mmCIF file of C-alpha atoms in Angstrom:
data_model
loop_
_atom_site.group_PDB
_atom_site.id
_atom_site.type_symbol
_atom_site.label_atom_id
_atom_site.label_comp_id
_atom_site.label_asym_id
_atom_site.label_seq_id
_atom_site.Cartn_x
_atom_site.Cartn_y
_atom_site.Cartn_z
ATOM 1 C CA UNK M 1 -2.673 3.857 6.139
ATOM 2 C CA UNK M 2 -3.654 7.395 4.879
ATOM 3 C CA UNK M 3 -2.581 10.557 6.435
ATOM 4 C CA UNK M 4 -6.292 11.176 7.257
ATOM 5 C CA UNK M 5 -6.363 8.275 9.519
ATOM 6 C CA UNK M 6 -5.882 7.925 13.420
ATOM 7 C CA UNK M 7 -4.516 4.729 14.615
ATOM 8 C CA UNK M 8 -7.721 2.552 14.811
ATOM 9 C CA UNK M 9 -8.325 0.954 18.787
ATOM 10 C CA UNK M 10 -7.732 -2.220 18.100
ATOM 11 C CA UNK M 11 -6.051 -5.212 18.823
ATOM 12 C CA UNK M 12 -2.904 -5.547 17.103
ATOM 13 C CA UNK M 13 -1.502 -8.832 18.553
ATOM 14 C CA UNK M 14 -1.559 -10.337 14.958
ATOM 15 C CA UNK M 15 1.693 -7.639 14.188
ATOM 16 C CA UNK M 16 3.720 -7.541 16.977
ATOM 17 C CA UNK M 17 7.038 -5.286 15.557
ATOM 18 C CA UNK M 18 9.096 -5.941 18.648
ATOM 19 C CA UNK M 19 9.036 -9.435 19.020
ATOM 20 C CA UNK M 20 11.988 -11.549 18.575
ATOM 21 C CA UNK M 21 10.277 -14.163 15.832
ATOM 22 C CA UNK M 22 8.883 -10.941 13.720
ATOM 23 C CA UNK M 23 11.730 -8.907 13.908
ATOM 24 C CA UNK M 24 13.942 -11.929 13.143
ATOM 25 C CA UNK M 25 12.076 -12.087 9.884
ATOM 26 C CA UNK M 26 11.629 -8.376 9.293
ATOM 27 C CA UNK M 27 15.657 -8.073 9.318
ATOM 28 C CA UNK M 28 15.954 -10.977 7.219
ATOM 29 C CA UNK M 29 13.674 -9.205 4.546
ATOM 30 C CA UNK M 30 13.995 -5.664 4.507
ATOM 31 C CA UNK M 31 16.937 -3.950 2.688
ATOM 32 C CA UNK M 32 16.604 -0.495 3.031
ATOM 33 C CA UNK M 33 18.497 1.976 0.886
ATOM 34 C CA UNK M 34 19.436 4.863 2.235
ATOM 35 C CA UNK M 35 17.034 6.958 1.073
ATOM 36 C CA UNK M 36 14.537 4.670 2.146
ATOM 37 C CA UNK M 37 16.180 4.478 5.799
ATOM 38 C CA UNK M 38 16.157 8.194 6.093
ATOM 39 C CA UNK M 39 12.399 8.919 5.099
ATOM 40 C CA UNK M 40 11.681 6.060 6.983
ATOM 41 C CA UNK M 41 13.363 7.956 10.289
ATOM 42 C CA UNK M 42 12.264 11.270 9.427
ATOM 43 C CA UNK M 43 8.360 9.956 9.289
ATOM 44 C CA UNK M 44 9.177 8.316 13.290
ATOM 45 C CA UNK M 45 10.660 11.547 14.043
ATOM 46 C CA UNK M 46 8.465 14.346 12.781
ATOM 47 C CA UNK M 47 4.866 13.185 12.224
ATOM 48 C CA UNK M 48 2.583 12.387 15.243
ATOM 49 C CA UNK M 49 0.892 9.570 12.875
ATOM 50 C CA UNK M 50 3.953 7.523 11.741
ATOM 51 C CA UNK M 51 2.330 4.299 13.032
ATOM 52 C CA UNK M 52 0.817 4.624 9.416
ATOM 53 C CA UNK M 53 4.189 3.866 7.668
ATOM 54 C CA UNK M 54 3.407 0.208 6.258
ATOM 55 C CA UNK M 55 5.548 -2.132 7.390
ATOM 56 C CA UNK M 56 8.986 -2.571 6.317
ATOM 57 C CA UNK M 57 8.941 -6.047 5.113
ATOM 58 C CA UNK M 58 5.418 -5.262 3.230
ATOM 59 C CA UNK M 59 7.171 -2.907 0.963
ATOM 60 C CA UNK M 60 10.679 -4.699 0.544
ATOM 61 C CA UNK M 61 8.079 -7.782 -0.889
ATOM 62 C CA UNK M 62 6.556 -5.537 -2.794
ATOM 63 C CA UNK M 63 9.222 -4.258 -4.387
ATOM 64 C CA UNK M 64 10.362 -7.867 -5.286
ATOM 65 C CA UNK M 65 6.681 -8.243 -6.882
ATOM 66 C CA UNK M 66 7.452 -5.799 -8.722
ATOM 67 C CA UNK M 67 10.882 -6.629 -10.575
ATOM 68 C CA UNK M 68 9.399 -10.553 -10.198
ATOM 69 C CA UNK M 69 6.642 -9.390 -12.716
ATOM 70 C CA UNK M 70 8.210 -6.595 -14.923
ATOM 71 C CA UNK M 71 6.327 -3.968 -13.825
ATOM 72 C CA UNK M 72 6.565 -0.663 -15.171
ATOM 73 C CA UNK M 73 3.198 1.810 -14.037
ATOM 74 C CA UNK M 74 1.723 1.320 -10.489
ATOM 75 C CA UNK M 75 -1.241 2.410 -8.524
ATOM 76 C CA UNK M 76 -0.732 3.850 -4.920
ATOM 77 C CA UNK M 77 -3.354 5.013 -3.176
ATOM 78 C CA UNK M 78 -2.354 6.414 0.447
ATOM 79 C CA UNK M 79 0.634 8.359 0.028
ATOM 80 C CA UNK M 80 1.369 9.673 3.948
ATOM 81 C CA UNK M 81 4.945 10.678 3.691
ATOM 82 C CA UNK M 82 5.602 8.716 -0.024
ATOM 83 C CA UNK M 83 6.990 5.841 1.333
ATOM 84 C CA UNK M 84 5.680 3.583 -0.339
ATOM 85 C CA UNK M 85 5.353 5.426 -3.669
ATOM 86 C CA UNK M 86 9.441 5.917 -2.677
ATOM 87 C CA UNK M 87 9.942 2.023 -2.744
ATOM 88 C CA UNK M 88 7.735 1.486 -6.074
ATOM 89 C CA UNK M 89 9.762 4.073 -7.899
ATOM 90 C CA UNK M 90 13.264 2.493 -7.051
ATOM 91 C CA UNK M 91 12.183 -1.084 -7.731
ATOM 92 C CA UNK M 92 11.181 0.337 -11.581
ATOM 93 C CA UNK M 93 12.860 0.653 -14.441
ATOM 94 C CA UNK M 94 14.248 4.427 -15.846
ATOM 95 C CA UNK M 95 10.585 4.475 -17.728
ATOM 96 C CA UNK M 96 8.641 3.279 -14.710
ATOM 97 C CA UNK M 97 5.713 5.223 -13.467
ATOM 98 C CA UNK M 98 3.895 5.523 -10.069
ATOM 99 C CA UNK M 99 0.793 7.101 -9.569
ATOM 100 C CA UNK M 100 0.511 7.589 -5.939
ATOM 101 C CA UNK M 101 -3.049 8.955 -4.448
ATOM 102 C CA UNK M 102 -4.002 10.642 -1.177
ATOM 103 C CA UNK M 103 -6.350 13.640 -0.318
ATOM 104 C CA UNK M 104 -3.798 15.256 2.333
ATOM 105 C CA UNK M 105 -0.282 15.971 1.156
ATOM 106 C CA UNK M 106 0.489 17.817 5.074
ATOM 107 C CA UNK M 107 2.891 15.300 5.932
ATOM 108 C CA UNK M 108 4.366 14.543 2.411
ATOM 109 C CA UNK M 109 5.408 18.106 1.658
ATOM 110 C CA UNK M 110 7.002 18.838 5.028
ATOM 111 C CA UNK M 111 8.940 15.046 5.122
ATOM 112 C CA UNK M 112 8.479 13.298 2.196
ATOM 113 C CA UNK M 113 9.187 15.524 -0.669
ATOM 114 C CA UNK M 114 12.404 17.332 0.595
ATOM 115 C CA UNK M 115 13.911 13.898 0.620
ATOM 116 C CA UNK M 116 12.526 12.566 -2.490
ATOM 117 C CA UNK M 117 13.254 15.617 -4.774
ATOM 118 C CA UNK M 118 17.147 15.502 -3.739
ATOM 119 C CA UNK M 119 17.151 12.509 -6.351
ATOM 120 C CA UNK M 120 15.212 13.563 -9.286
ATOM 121 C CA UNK M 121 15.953 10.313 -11.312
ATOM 122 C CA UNK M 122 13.781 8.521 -8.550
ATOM 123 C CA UNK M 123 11.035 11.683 -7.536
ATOM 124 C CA UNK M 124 10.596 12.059 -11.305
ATOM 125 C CA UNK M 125 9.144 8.663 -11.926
ATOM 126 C CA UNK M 126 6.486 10.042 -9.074
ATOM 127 C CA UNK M 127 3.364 11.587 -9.701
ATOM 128 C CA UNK M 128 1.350 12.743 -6.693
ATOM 129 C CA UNK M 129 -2.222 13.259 -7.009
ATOM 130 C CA UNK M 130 -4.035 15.114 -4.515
ATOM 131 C CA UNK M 131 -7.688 14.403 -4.068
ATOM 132 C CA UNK M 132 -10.409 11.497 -3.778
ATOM 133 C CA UNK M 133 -8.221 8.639 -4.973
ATOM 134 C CA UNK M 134 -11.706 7.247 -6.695
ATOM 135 C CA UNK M 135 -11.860 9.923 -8.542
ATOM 136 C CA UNK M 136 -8.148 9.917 -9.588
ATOM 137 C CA UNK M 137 -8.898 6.074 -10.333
ATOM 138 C CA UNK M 138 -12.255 6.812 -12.441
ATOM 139 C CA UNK M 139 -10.356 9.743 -14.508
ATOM 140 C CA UNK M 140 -7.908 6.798 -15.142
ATOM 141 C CA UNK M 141 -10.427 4.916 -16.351
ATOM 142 C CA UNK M 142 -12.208 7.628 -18.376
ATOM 143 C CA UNK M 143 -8.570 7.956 -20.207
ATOM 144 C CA UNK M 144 -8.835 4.677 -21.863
ATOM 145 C CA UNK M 145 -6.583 3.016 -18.872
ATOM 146 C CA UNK M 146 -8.000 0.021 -18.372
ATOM 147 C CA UNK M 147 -5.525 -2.886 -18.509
ATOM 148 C CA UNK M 148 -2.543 -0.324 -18.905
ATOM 149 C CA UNK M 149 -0.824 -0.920 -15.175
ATOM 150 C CA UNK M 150 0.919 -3.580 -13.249
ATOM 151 C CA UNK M 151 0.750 -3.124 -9.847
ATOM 152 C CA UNK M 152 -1.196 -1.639 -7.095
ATOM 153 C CA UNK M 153 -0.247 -0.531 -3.479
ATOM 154 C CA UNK M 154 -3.975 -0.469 -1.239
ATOM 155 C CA UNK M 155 -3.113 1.391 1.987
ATOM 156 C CA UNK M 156 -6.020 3.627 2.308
ATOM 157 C CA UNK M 157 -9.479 4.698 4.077
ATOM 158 C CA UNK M 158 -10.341 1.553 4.703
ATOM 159 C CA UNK M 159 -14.024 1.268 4.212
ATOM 160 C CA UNK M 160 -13.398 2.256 0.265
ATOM 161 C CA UNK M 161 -10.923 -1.300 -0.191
ATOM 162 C CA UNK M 162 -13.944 -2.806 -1.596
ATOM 163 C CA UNK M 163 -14.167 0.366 -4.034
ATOM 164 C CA UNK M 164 -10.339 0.667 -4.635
ATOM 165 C CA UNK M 165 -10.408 -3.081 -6.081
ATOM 166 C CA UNK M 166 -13.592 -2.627 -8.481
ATOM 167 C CA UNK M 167 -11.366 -0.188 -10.320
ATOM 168 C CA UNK M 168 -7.932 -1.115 -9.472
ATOM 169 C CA UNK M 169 -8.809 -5.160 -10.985
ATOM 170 C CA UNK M 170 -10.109 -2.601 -14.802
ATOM 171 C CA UNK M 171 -7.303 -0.833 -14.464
ATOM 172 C CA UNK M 172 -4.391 -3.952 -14.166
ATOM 173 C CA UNK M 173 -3.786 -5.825 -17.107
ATOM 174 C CA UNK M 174 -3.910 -9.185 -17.041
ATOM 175 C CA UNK M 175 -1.071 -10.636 -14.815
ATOM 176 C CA UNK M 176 -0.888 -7.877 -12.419
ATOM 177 C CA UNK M 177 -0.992 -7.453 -8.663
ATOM 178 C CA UNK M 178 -2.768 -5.983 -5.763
ATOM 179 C CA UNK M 179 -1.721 -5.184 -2.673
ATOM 180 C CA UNK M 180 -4.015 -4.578 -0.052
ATOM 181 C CA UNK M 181 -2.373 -3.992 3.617
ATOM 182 C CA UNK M 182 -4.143 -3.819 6.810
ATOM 183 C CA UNK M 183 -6.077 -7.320 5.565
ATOM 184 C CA UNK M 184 -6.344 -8.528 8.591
ATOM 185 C CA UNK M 185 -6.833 -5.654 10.671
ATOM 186 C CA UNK M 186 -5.173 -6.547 14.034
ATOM 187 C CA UNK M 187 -7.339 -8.851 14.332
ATOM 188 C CA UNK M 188 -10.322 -7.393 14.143
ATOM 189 C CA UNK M 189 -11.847 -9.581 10.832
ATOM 190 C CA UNK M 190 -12.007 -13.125 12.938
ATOM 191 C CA UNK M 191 -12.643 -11.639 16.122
ATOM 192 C CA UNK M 192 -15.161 -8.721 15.525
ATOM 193 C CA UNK M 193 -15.909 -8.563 12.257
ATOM 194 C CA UNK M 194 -18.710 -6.546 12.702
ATOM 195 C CA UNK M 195 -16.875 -3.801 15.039
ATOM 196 C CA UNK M 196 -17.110 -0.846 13.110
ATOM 197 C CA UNK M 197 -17.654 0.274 9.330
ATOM 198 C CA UNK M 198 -13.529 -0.072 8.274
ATOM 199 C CA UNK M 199 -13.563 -3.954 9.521
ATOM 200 C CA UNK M 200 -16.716 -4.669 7.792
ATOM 201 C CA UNK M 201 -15.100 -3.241 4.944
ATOM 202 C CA UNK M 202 -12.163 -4.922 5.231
ATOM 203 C CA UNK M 203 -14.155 -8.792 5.480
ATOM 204 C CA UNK M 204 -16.407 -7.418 2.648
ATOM 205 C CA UNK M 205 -13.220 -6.617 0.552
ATOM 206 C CA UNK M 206 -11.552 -9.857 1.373
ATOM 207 C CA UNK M 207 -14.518 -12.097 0.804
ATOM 208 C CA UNK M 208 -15.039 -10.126 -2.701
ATOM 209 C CA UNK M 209 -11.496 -10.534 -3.894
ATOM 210 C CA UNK M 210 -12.033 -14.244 -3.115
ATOM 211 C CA UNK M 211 -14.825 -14.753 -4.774
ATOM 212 C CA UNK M 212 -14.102 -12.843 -7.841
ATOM 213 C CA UNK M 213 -13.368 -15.224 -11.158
ATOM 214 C CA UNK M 214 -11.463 -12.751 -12.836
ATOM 215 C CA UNK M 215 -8.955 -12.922 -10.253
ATOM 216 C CA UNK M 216 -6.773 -15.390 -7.734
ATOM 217 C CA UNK M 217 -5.718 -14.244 -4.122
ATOM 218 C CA UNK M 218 -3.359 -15.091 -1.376
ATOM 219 C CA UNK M 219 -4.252 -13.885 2.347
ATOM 220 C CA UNK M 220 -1.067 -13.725 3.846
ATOM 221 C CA UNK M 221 -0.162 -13.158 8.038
ATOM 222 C CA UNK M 222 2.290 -10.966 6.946
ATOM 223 C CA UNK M 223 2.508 -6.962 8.644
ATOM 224 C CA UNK M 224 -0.897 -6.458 9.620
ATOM 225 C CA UNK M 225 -2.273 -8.932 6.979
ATOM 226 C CA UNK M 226 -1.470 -8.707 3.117
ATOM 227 C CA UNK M 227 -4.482 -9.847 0.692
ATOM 228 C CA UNK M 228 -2.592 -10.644 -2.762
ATOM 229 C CA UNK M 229 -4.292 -10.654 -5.621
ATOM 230 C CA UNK M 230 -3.237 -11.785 -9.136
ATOM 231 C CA UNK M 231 -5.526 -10.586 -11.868
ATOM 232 C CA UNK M 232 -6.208 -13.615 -14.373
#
């Protein structure tokens, strides 16, 4: 999630962190480096919202998308504390390049950044925009972008997904993947799909990515649901 989101009152029995079967998994996945590990702790510790790191195993997969498809320039739009943007940049090459999107860097400069910048090979493949990350994306776009990246990261205000993947499908060249976390909403998209304007959103995105031709998907009970999409 975004730092400008509150934990949303739902129901999150779909991602269930401390049970046995999903933490079996999650420590069968996730191999933190130590960088990773210490932003990681420093989020729990020092930011009331942490519950918006993505999960663990979400990013370790990514990460393997990444290498799995050659990646080299990535799209992330919700920064929080640059976790995420943290894991893109190690998983690419010396050349690599994340743009990572958000329009509050509160929590990044006071947690993320101090930890980042102490290894300038990794915070230098960074670039953190601050502002509307549709406007970020349209500028993108504007700069003859279109088809130049390889990967996107979706971990925003959720009632723009829909929004985020009308750009973010230009903007991927052909053979690239989204990410979109929070698919499935804890819940919320089978059980009251109609509950408020982020889980419409949400069911609106993920019935649009299906039913786009330019694109296949995978909807995945993984964290709080994973919608992967691979750009024909």
């Amino acid at each position: 999630m975004a730092s400008n989101e509150e934990p949303p009152p739902r129901n999150r029995f779909l991602y269930r962190p401390n049970d046995p079967l999903v933490q079996y998994c999650a420590n069968l996945t996730t191999k933190f480096e130590s960088i990773e590990k210490e932003l990681h702790e420093a989020t729990i510790q020092s930011s009331h919202g942490h519950l918006m790191l993505g999960a663990p195993e979400i990013l370790q997969f990514g990460k393997y998308f990444i290498q799995l498809i050659g990646a080299k320039r990535v799209l992330d739009i919700g920064t929080y504390t640059g976790a995420s943007a943290l894991a893109w940049a190690l998983a690419l090459p010396i050349d690599g390049e994340v743009v990572s999107m958000d329009i509050d860097h509160t929590d990044l400069n006071a947690i993320g950044k101090p930890i980042i910048n102490r290894m300038p090979e990794i915070a230098n493949k960074i670039k953190f925009e601050l502002g509307s990350a549709l406007d970020t994306l349209e500028q993108l776009l504007e700069k003859g972008q279109a088809g130049k990246f390889d990967f996107a990261f979706i971990d925003a205000d959720k009632i723009n997904y829909p929004n985020y993947y009308k750009k973010c499908i230009q903007l991927l060249r052909s053979g690239g993947v989204i990410f979109f976390d929070n698919a499935l909403w804890g819940g919320s998209v089978v059980h009251n799909p109609k509950h408020d304007d982020d889980t419409r959103a949400i069911v609106a995105c993920n019935e649009l990515i299906f039913n786009d031709p330019n694109s296949n998907s995978t909807l995945v009970n993984m964290g709080d649901g994973l919608h992967i999409v691979f750009k024909k």
